[in-house]
Amino acid sequence: MATKPAEESVAGVRLTHPEKVLFPEQGITKGDLAAYLDAAAGRMLPHCAERLISLVRCPEGRSRKCFFQRHGGAGLPAQLRMLDIPSKDGGTETYLYLTGASGLVAAAQMGVLELHIWGSRIDDVERPDRIVFDLDPDPSVGFAAVKRAAQGIRDALDALGLQSFPLLTGGKGVHVVGPILRRHKWPTVKGFAKALAERFAKNEPGRYIATMSKAKRKGRIFIDYLRNDRSATAIAPYSPRARQGAPVAWPVSWKQLDSAAAANEVTIENARKRLGDPDPWKDYGDVRQGLNAAALRALGVPPT
């Protein structure tokens, strides 16, 4: 990567020490990360703007100490907004969100290597507008089996009247994401996801598990429905990952998933070129579908 000056500006945000290396194996710097996020903003913002976010911060790079930041506080850049929402104990908690490319670049300035999003938007945090199935394989499970699992979830959702979209997580697995109308609160959406995950685990117990137990996961894929809980998060589409190789969580079409070799095949280094390809999720924002009474009834889930 090219040497950067001591300071530079990207999307109107001043970067200090843009030459700081954040991914040492590739030599990817803070300036490189900011440039990627700015280039990806047009694709990324429809999925992460005006949602509460959690951040994985690695100020000294991914190979040094990283930490997870869920809440707002003093000293954060103005491009990261704050919102107080009710907490479980009856008080309030301050969370973060962003609205534009400058927020993404400000995150890079802070050494943020991952952005994780809520399943709801800030104007109605209690009613999610997406449902996520996180397919998390045991290390012994090959990626071909993960792809088959994703296709199985897709087919099950399709039978219930729901279109879904696959996301390479940048790790080992795949997220199957469905946009939904904001009809129901968290317990209903989580209950729907849980019931479907448990159906898979019951029908094919040798392949799937719907509990977090790592001891029981050997040789299986955990269908993680817990991403659909209030205050739970999922990796944002197009977010980098704080992992070796500088992978990116990358949306693909179902046809592209068929030919994908690994969940981490897209990296910061090759993502810029792939941003020039047609958007595989171009129809995502046009989908109007919900967890209707028939779908809930099919899985025995009461509406809220």
mmCIF file of C-alpha atoms in Angstrom:
data_model
loop_
_atom_site.group_PDB
_atom_site.id
_atom_site.type_symbol
_atom_site.label_atom_id
_atom_site.label_comp_id
_atom_site.label_asym_id
_atom_site.label_seq_id
_atom_site.Cartn_x
_atom_site.Cartn_y
_atom_site.Cartn_z
ATOM 1 C CA MET A 1 0.000 0.000 0.000
ATOM 2 C CA ALA A 2 1.195 3.527 -0.712
ATOM 3 C CA THR A 3 2.669 5.707 2.023
ATOM 4 C CA LYS A 4 0.153 8.250 3.332
ATOM 5 C CA PRO A 5 0.750 11.775 4.630
ATOM 6 C CA ALA A 6 0.555 12.571 8.363
ATOM 7 C CA GLU A 7 -3.006 13.846 7.942
ATOM 8 C CA GLU A 8 -5.603 13.638 5.198
ATOM 9 C CA SER A 9 -9.312 14.198 4.736
ATOM 10 C CA VAL A 10 -11.807 11.596 3.509
ATOM 11 C CA ALA A 11 -15.537 12.365 3.183
ATOM 12 C CA GLY A 12 -14.899 15.592 5.068
ATOM 13 C CA VAL A 13 -13.381 13.772 8.047
ATOM 14 C CA ARG A 14 -9.844 14.562 9.161
ATOM 15 C CA LEU A 15 -7.763 11.428 9.546
ATOM 16 C CA THR A 16 -4.827 11.560 11.905
ATOM 17 C CA HIS A 17 -1.963 9.166 11.215
ATOM 18 C CA PRO A 18 -3.563 7.679 8.083
ATOM 19 C CA GLU A 19 -0.323 5.755 7.608
ATOM 20 C CA LYS A 20 -0.957 3.657 10.739
ATOM 21 C CA VAL A 21 -1.069 -0.013 9.752
ATOM 22 C CA LEU A 22 -4.251 -1.760 10.912
ATOM 23 C CA PHE A 23 -3.887 -5.066 9.044
ATOM 24 C CA PRO A 24 -0.178 -5.871 9.305
ATOM 25 C CA GLU A 25 -0.157 -8.924 7.029
ATOM 26 C CA GLN A 26 -1.446 -6.868 4.088
ATOM 27 C CA GLY A 27 -0.020 -3.508 5.143
ATOM 28 C CA ILE A 28 -3.511 -1.989 5.048
ATOM 29 C CA THR A 29 -3.530 1.392 6.762
ATOM 30 C CA LYS A 30 -6.108 3.586 8.410
ATOM 31 C CA GLY A 31 -6.153 5.676 5.240
ATOM 32 C CA ASP A 32 -6.780 2.578 3.130
ATOM 33 C CA LEU A 33 -9.617 1.515 5.439
ATOM 34 C CA ALA A 34 -11.208 4.965 5.280
ATOM 35 C CA ALA A 35 -10.946 4.981 1.482
ATOM 36 C CA TYR A 36 -12.638 1.571 1.291
ATOM 37 C CA LEU A 37 -15.494 2.606 3.581
ATOM 38 C CA ASP A 38 -15.999 5.814 1.619
ATOM 39 C CA ALA A 39 -16.100 3.849 -1.644
ATOM 40 C CA ALA A 40 -18.504 1.273 -0.166
ATOM 41 C CA ALA A 41 -20.788 3.842 1.472
ATOM 42 C CA GLY A 42 -23.340 3.874 -1.336
ATOM 43 C CA ARG A 43 -23.894 0.133 -0.912
ATOM 44 C CA MET A 44 -23.371 -0.031 2.839
ATOM 45 C CA LEU A 45 -25.468 2.848 4.158
ATOM 46 C CA PRO A 46 -28.884 1.453 3.149
ATOM 47 C CA HIS A 47 -28.122 -1.409 5.543
ATOM 48 C CA CYS A 48 -26.425 0.392 8.431
ATOM 49 C CA ALA A 49 -27.455 4.067 8.456
ATOM 50 C CA GLU A 50 -29.934 5.102 11.138
ATOM 51 C CA ARG A 51 -29.539 1.808 12.969
ATOM 52 C CA LEU A 52 -27.978 1.380 16.361
ATOM 53 C CA ILE A 53 -24.480 0.002 15.939
ATOM 54 C CA SER A 54 -21.786 -1.685 17.969
ATOM 55 C CA LEU A 55 -18.141 -1.296 17.057
ATOM 56 C CA VAL A 56 -15.066 -3.505 17.199
ATOM 57 C CA ARG A 57 -12.225 -1.072 17.792
ATOM 58 C CA CYS A 58 -8.586 -2.000 17.221
ATOM 59 C CA PRO A 59 -6.739 1.321 17.605
ATOM 60 C CA GLU A 60 -3.319 -0.293 17.226
ATOM 61 C CA GLY A 61 -4.339 -2.741 14.527
ATOM 62 C CA ARG A 62 -6.054 -6.096 14.414
ATOM 63 C CA SER A 63 -3.105 -8.015 15.858
ATOM 64 C CA ARG A 64 -3.104 -5.899 19.028
ATOM 65 C CA LYS A 65 -5.770 -5.431 21.685
ATOM 66 C CA CYS A 66 -9.293 -4.896 20.321
ATOM 67 C CA PHE A 67 -12.481 -4.122 22.225
ATOM 68 C CA PHE A 68 -16.224 -4.053 21.620
ATOM 69 C CA GLN A 69 -18.025 -0.724 22.089
ATOM 70 C CA ARG A 70 -21.802 -0.732 22.352
ATOM 71 C CA HIS A 71 -22.499 2.574 24.051
ATOM 72 C CA GLY A 72 -21.888 6.241 23.366
ATOM 73 C CA GLY A 73 -19.912 8.571 25.585
ATOM 74 C CA ALA A 74 -17.606 11.561 25.697
ATOM 75 C CA GLY A 75 -14.863 12.061 23.159
ATOM 76 C CA LEU A 76 -16.517 10.438 20.166
ATOM 77 C CA PRO A 77 -16.474 12.176 16.769
ATOM 78 C CA ALA A 78 -19.530 14.260 15.925
ATOM 79 C CA GLN A 79 -20.231 12.099 12.872
ATOM 80 C CA LEU A 80 -21.250 9.286 15.226
ATOM 81 C CA ARG A 81 -24.612 10.196 16.699
ATOM 82 C CA MET A 82 -26.027 9.074 20.043
ATOM 83 C CA LEU A 83 -29.511 7.958 21.039
ATOM 84 C CA ASP A 84 -30.915 7.109 24.459
ATOM 85 C CA ILE A 85 -33.260 4.129 24.498
ATOM 86 C CA PRO A 86 -35.048 2.340 27.359
ATOM 87 C CA SER A 87 -33.054 -0.344 29.144
ATOM 88 C CA LYS A 88 -34.288 -3.541 30.773
ATOM 89 C CA ASP A 89 -33.926 -2.077 34.277
ATOM 90 C CA GLY A 90 -36.248 0.832 33.529
ATOM 91 C CA GLY A 91 -33.531 3.408 32.880
ATOM 92 C CA THR A 92 -31.935 4.411 29.606
ATOM 93 C CA GLU A 93 -28.796 3.457 27.720
ATOM 94 C CA THR A 94 -26.933 5.519 25.148
ATOM 95 C CA TYR A 95 -26.235 3.828 21.831
ATOM 96 C CA LEU A 96 -24.479 4.921 18.654
ATOM 97 C CA TYR A 97 -25.666 5.329 15.095
ATOM 98 C CA LEU A 98 -24.503 7.016 11.900
ATOM 99 C CA THR A 99 -26.233 8.684 8.988
ATOM 100 C CA GLY A 100 -23.722 9.022 6.168
ATOM 101 C CA ALA A 101 -20.330 8.243 4.688
ATOM 102 C CA SER A 102 -18.676 10.634 7.118
ATOM 103 C CA GLY A 103 -19.830 8.396 9.972
ATOM 104 C CA LEU A 104 -18.159 5.380 8.386
ATOM 105 C CA VAL A 105 -14.932 7.303 7.876
ATOM 106 C CA ALA A 106 -15.087 8.673 11.426
ATOM 107 C CA ALA A 107 -15.302 5.068 12.595
ATOM 108 C CA ALA A 108 -12.125 4.296 10.646
ATOM 109 C CA GLN A 109 -10.445 7.261 12.315
ATOM 110 C CA MET A 110 -11.242 5.579 15.665
ATOM 111 C CA GLY A 111 -9.690 2.311 14.531
ATOM 112 C CA VAL A 112 -13.038 0.569 14.038
ATOM 113 C CA LEU A 113 -12.506 -2.630 12.066
ATOM 114 C CA GLU A 114 -16.048 -4.023 12.357
ATOM 115 C CA LEU A 115 -19.527 -2.507 12.439
ATOM 116 C CA HIS A 116 -22.399 -4.580 13.815
ATOM 117 C CA ILE A 117 -25.994 -3.463 13.366
ATOM 118 C CA TRP A 118 -29.289 -3.831 15.185
ATOM 119 C CA GLY A 119 -32.190 -5.440 13.359
ATOM 120 C CA SER A 120 -34.344 -2.325 13.770
ATOM 121 C CA ARG A 121 -34.070 1.345 12.856
ATOM 122 C CA ILE A 122 -33.757 4.254 15.238
ATOM 123 C CA ASP A 123 -37.269 5.577 14.584
ATOM 124 C CA ASP A 124 -38.770 2.352 15.988
ATOM 125 C CA VAL A 125 -36.182 0.281 17.823
ATOM 126 C CA GLU A 126 -38.809 -2.119 19.177
ATOM 127 C CA ARG A 127 -39.952 -3.418 15.763
ATOM 128 C CA PRO A 128 -37.273 -5.067 13.615
ATOM 129 C CA ASP A 129 -37.240 -4.754 9.842
ATOM 130 C CA ARG A 130 -34.911 -7.686 9.157
ATOM 131 C CA ILE A 131 -34.615 -11.298 10.249
ATOM 132 C CA VAL A 132 -31.242 -13.051 10.285
ATOM 133 C CA PHE A 133 -30.181 -16.691 10.388
ATOM 134 C CA ASP A 134 -26.475 -16.948 11.200
ATOM 135 C CA LEU A 135 -25.074 -20.279 10.027
ATOM 136 C CA ASP A 136 -22.060 -20.920 12.243
ATOM 137 C CA PRO A 137 -20.258 -24.176 11.425
ATOM 138 C CA ASP A 138 -18.085 -26.323 13.633
ATOM 139 C CA PRO A 139 -14.479 -26.115 12.342
ATOM 140 C CA SER A 140 -14.791 -29.650 10.965
ATOM 141 C CA VAL A 141 -17.691 -28.679 8.677
ATOM 142 C CA GLY A 142 -16.794 -27.682 5.132
ATOM 143 C CA PHE A 143 -18.103 -24.601 3.383
ATOM 144 C CA ALA A 144 -20.108 -26.680 0.905
ATOM 145 C CA ALA A 145 -22.254 -27.879 3.819
ATOM 146 C CA VAL A 146 -22.736 -24.291 4.986
ATOM 147 C CA LYS A 147 -23.942 -23.319 1.513
ATOM 148 C CA ARG A 148 -26.394 -26.221 1.495
ATOM 149 C CA ALA A 149 -27.689 -25.094 4.882
ATOM 150 C CA ALA A 150 -28.180 -21.547 3.596
ATOM 151 C CA GLN A 151 -30.082 -22.858 0.601
ATOM 152 C CA GLY A 152 -32.249 -24.944 2.913
ATOM 153 C CA ILE A 153 -33.103 -21.898 5.028
ATOM 154 C CA ARG A 154 -33.849 -19.977 1.827
ATOM 155 C CA ASP A 155 -36.230 -22.666 0.623
ATOM 156 C CA ALA A 156 -37.989 -22.884 3.992
ATOM 157 C CA LEU A 157 -38.471 -19.123 4.098
ATOM 158 C CA ASP A 158 -39.672 -19.112 0.511
ATOM 159 C CA ALA A 159 -42.301 -21.713 1.409
ATOM 160 C CA LEU A 160 -43.486 -19.327 4.126
ATOM 161 C CA GLY A 161 -43.705 -16.440 1.655
ATOM 162 C CA LEU A 162 -40.406 -14.746 2.524
ATOM 163 C CA GLN A 163 -37.627 -13.793 0.130
ATOM 164 C CA SER A 164 -34.094 -13.879 1.545
ATOM 165 C CA PHE A 165 -30.575 -12.793 0.642
ATOM 166 C CA PRO A 166 -27.214 -14.468 1.442
ATOM 167 C CA LEU A 167 -24.248 -12.717 3.051
ATOM 168 C CA LEU A 168 -20.713 -14.086 3.201
ATOM 169 C CA THR A 169 -19.776 -13.176 6.765
ATOM 170 C CA GLY A 170 -16.044 -12.751 6.238
ATOM 171 C CA GLY A 171 -15.546 -15.514 8.796
ATOM 172 C CA LYS A 172 -16.620 -19.140 8.387
ATOM 173 C CA GLY A 173 -20.340 -18.853 7.815
ATOM 174 C CA VAL A 174 -23.212 -17.337 5.919
ATOM 175 C CA HIS A 175 -26.042 -15.097 7.063
ATOM 176 C CA VAL A 176 -29.443 -15.574 5.461
ATOM 177 C CA VAL A 177 -31.177 -12.202 5.743
ATOM 178 C CA GLY A 178 -34.813 -11.417 5.086
ATOM 179 C CA PRO A 179 -36.240 -7.879 4.975
ATOM 180 C CA ILE A 180 -39.545 -7.699 6.853
ATOM 181 C CA LEU A 181 -42.225 -5.100 7.427
ATOM 182 C CA ARG A 182 -42.234 -3.616 10.905
ATOM 183 C CA ARG A 183 -45.397 -5.343 12.079
ATOM 184 C CA HIS A 184 -44.115 -7.270 15.066
ATOM 185 C CA LYS A 185 -41.967 -6.697 18.117
ATOM 186 C CA TRP A 186 -38.798 -8.558 18.981
ATOM 187 C CA PRO A 187 -40.350 -11.578 20.772
ATOM 188 C CA THR A 188 -42.359 -12.537 17.691
ATOM 189 C CA VAL A 189 -39.456 -12.169 15.262
ATOM 190 C CA LYS A 190 -37.096 -14.046 17.569
ATOM 191 C CA GLY A 191 -39.745 -16.701 18.182
ATOM 192 C CA PHE A 192 -40.199 -17.215 14.444
ATOM 193 C CA ALA A 193 -36.444 -17.565 13.881
ATOM 194 C CA LYS A 194 -36.099 -19.916 16.858
ATOM 195 C CA ALA A 195 -38.945 -22.142 15.703
ATOM 196 C CA LEU A 196 -37.507 -22.445 12.197
ATOM 197 C CA ALA A 197 -34.006 -23.171 13.516
ATOM 198 C CA GLU A 198 -35.372 -25.825 15.863
ATOM 199 C CA ARG A 199 -37.312 -27.414 13.013
ATOM 200 C CA PHE A 200 -34.073 -27.856 11.064
ATOM 201 C CA ALA A 201 -32.300 -29.263 14.132
ATOM 202 C CA LYS A 202 -35.141 -31.702 14.758
ATOM 203 C CA ASN A 203 -35.410 -32.867 11.159
ATOM 204 C CA GLU A 204 -31.645 -33.255 10.622
ATOM 205 C CA PRO A 205 -30.009 -33.565 14.063
ATOM 206 C CA GLY A 206 -26.794 -34.881 12.565
ATOM 207 C CA ARG A 207 -26.289 -31.678 10.581
ATOM 208 C CA TYR A 208 -27.838 -28.857 12.582
ATOM 209 C CA ILE A 209 -28.108 -27.614 16.127
ATOM 210 C CA ALA A 210 -30.181 -24.727 17.463
ATOM 211 C CA THR A 211 -28.406 -24.262 20.812
ATOM 212 C CA MET A 212 -25.181 -22.402 21.543
ATOM 213 C CA SER A 213 -23.431 -25.395 23.159
ATOM 214 C CA LYS A 214 -20.017 -25.772 21.530
ATOM 215 C CA ALA A 215 -19.689 -29.247 23.030
ATOM 216 C CA LYS A 216 -22.782 -30.389 21.115
ATOM 217 C CA ARG A 217 -21.827 -28.560 17.930
ATOM 218 C CA LYS A 218 -19.119 -30.991 16.814
ATOM 219 C CA GLY A 219 -19.612 -31.809 13.158
ATOM 220 C CA ARG A 220 -22.724 -29.631 12.923
ATOM 221 C CA ILE A 221 -23.865 -26.160 11.956
ATOM 222 C CA PHE A 222 -25.330 -23.918 14.641
ATOM 223 C CA ILE A 223 -28.349 -22.083 13.234
ATOM 224 C CA ASP A 224 -28.020 -18.979 15.368
ATOM 225 C CA TYR A 225 -31.406 -17.315 15.706
ATOM 226 C CA LEU A 226 -30.280 -15.179 18.659
ATOM 227 C CA ARG A 227 -29.261 -12.375 16.289
ATOM 228 C CA ASN A 228 -32.972 -11.539 16.324
ATOM 229 C CA ASP A 229 -33.060 -10.510 19.974
ATOM 230 C CA ARG A 230 -33.417 -6.903 21.083
ATOM 231 C CA SER A 231 -29.954 -5.343 21.444
ATOM 232 C CA ALA A 232 -28.336 -8.277 19.627
ATOM 233 C CA THR A 233 -26.386 -7.334 16.525
ATOM 234 C CA ALA A 234 -25.174 -8.864 13.272
ATOM 235 C CA ILE A 235 -22.219 -7.886 11.138
ATOM 236 C CA ALA A 236 -23.148 -5.095 8.734
ATOM 237 C CA PRO A 237 -23.061 -5.872 5.009
ATOM 238 C CA TYR A 238 -19.780 -4.576 3.533
ATOM 239 C CA SER A 239 -18.169 -4.234 6.966
ATOM 240 C CA PRO A 240 -14.530 -5.261 7.245
ATOM 241 C CA ARG A 241 -13.687 -7.989 9.747
ATOM 242 C CA ALA A 242 -10.890 -7.818 12.308
ATOM 243 C CA ARG A 243 -9.443 -11.085 11.027
ATOM 244 C CA GLN A 244 -6.369 -12.296 9.223
ATOM 245 C CA GLY A 245 -6.582 -11.508 5.525
ATOM 246 C CA ALA A 246 -8.685 -8.347 6.022
ATOM 247 C CA PRO A 247 -11.927 -10.029 4.896
ATOM 248 C CA VAL A 248 -15.198 -8.205 4.329
ATOM 249 C CA ALA A 249 -18.793 -9.281 5.028
ATOM 250 C CA TRP A 250 -20.037 -9.391 1.459
ATOM 251 C CA PRO A 251 -23.557 -9.644 0.024
ATOM 252 C CA VAL A 252 -23.915 -12.131 -2.819
ATOM 253 C CA SER A 253 -26.736 -13.455 -4.951
ATOM 254 C CA TRP A 254 -27.882 -17.036 -4.533
ATOM 255 C CA LYS A 255 -26.189 -17.891 -7.830
ATOM 256 C CA GLN A 256 -22.951 -16.297 -6.629
ATOM 257 C CA LEU A 257 -23.177 -18.258 -3.395
ATOM 258 C CA ASP A 258 -23.159 -21.476 -5.428
ATOM 259 C CA SER A 259 -19.697 -20.638 -6.780
ATOM 260 C CA ALA A 260 -18.259 -19.043 -3.615
ATOM 261 C CA ALA A 261 -15.205 -20.897 -2.322
ATOM 262 C CA ALA A 262 -15.191 -19.506 1.211
ATOM 263 C CA ALA A 263 -17.013 -17.070 3.464
ATOM 264 C CA ASN A 264 -13.905 -14.877 3.639
ATOM 265 C CA GLU A 265 -13.027 -14.723 -0.055
ATOM 266 C CA VAL A 266 -13.773 -10.998 -0.381
ATOM 267 C CA THR A 267 -11.169 -8.746 1.223
ATOM 268 C CA ILE A 268 -10.509 -5.045 1.526
ATOM 269 C CA GLU A 269 -7.904 -5.489 -1.195
ATOM 270 C CA ASN A 270 -10.259 -6.982 -3.806
ATOM 271 C CA ALA A 271 -13.531 -5.414 -2.647
ATOM 272 C CA ARG A 272 -12.929 -2.100 -4.399
ATOM 273 C CA LYS A 273 -12.966 -3.868 -7.770
ATOM 274 C CA ARG A 274 -16.080 -5.875 -6.862
ATOM 275 C CA LEU A 275 -17.939 -2.694 -5.951
ATOM 276 C CA GLY A 276 -17.996 -2.009 -9.679
ATOM 277 C CA ASP A 277 -20.076 -5.131 -10.294
ATOM 278 C CA PRO A 278 -23.901 -5.045 -10.209
ATOM 279 C CA ASP A 279 -25.350 -4.980 -6.707
ATOM 280 C CA PRO A 280 -26.436 -8.551 -5.856
ATOM 281 C CA TRP A 281 -28.882 -7.149 -3.290
ATOM 282 C CA LYS A 282 -30.290 -4.441 -5.564
ATOM 283 C CA ASP A 283 -33.863 -5.635 -4.933
ATOM 284 C CA TYR A 284 -33.481 -5.819 -1.155
ATOM 285 C CA GLY A 285 -34.972 -2.410 -0.441
ATOM 286 C CA ASP A 286 -37.941 -3.024 -2.747
ATOM 287 C CA VAL A 287 -39.116 -6.195 -0.996
ATOM 288 C CA ARG A 288 -42.357 -5.725 0.927
ATOM 289 C CA GLN A 289 -43.057 -8.789 3.019
ATOM 290 C CA GLY A 290 -43.847 -9.597 6.599
ATOM 291 C CA LEU A 291 -44.336 -12.372 9.096
ATOM 292 C CA ASN A 292 -47.985 -12.875 8.266
ATOM 293 C CA ALA A 293 -50.494 -14.837 10.305
ATOM 294 C CA ALA A 294 -50.139 -17.967 8.170
ATOM 295 C CA ALA A 295 -46.336 -18.035 8.524
ATOM 296 C CA LEU A 296 -46.517 -17.511 12.281
ATOM 297 C CA ARG A 297 -49.219 -20.135 12.629
ATOM 298 C CA ALA A 298 -47.175 -22.637 10.608
ATOM 299 C CA LEU A 299 -44.415 -22.407 13.203
ATOM 300 C CA GLY A 300 -46.663 -22.030 16.232
ATOM 301 C CA VAL A 301 -45.538 -18.496 17.056
ATOM 302 C CA PRO A 302 -47.966 -16.073 18.751
ATOM 303 C CA PRO A 303 -47.912 -12.511 17.319
ATOM 304 C CA THR A 304 -46.992 -9.441 19.397
#
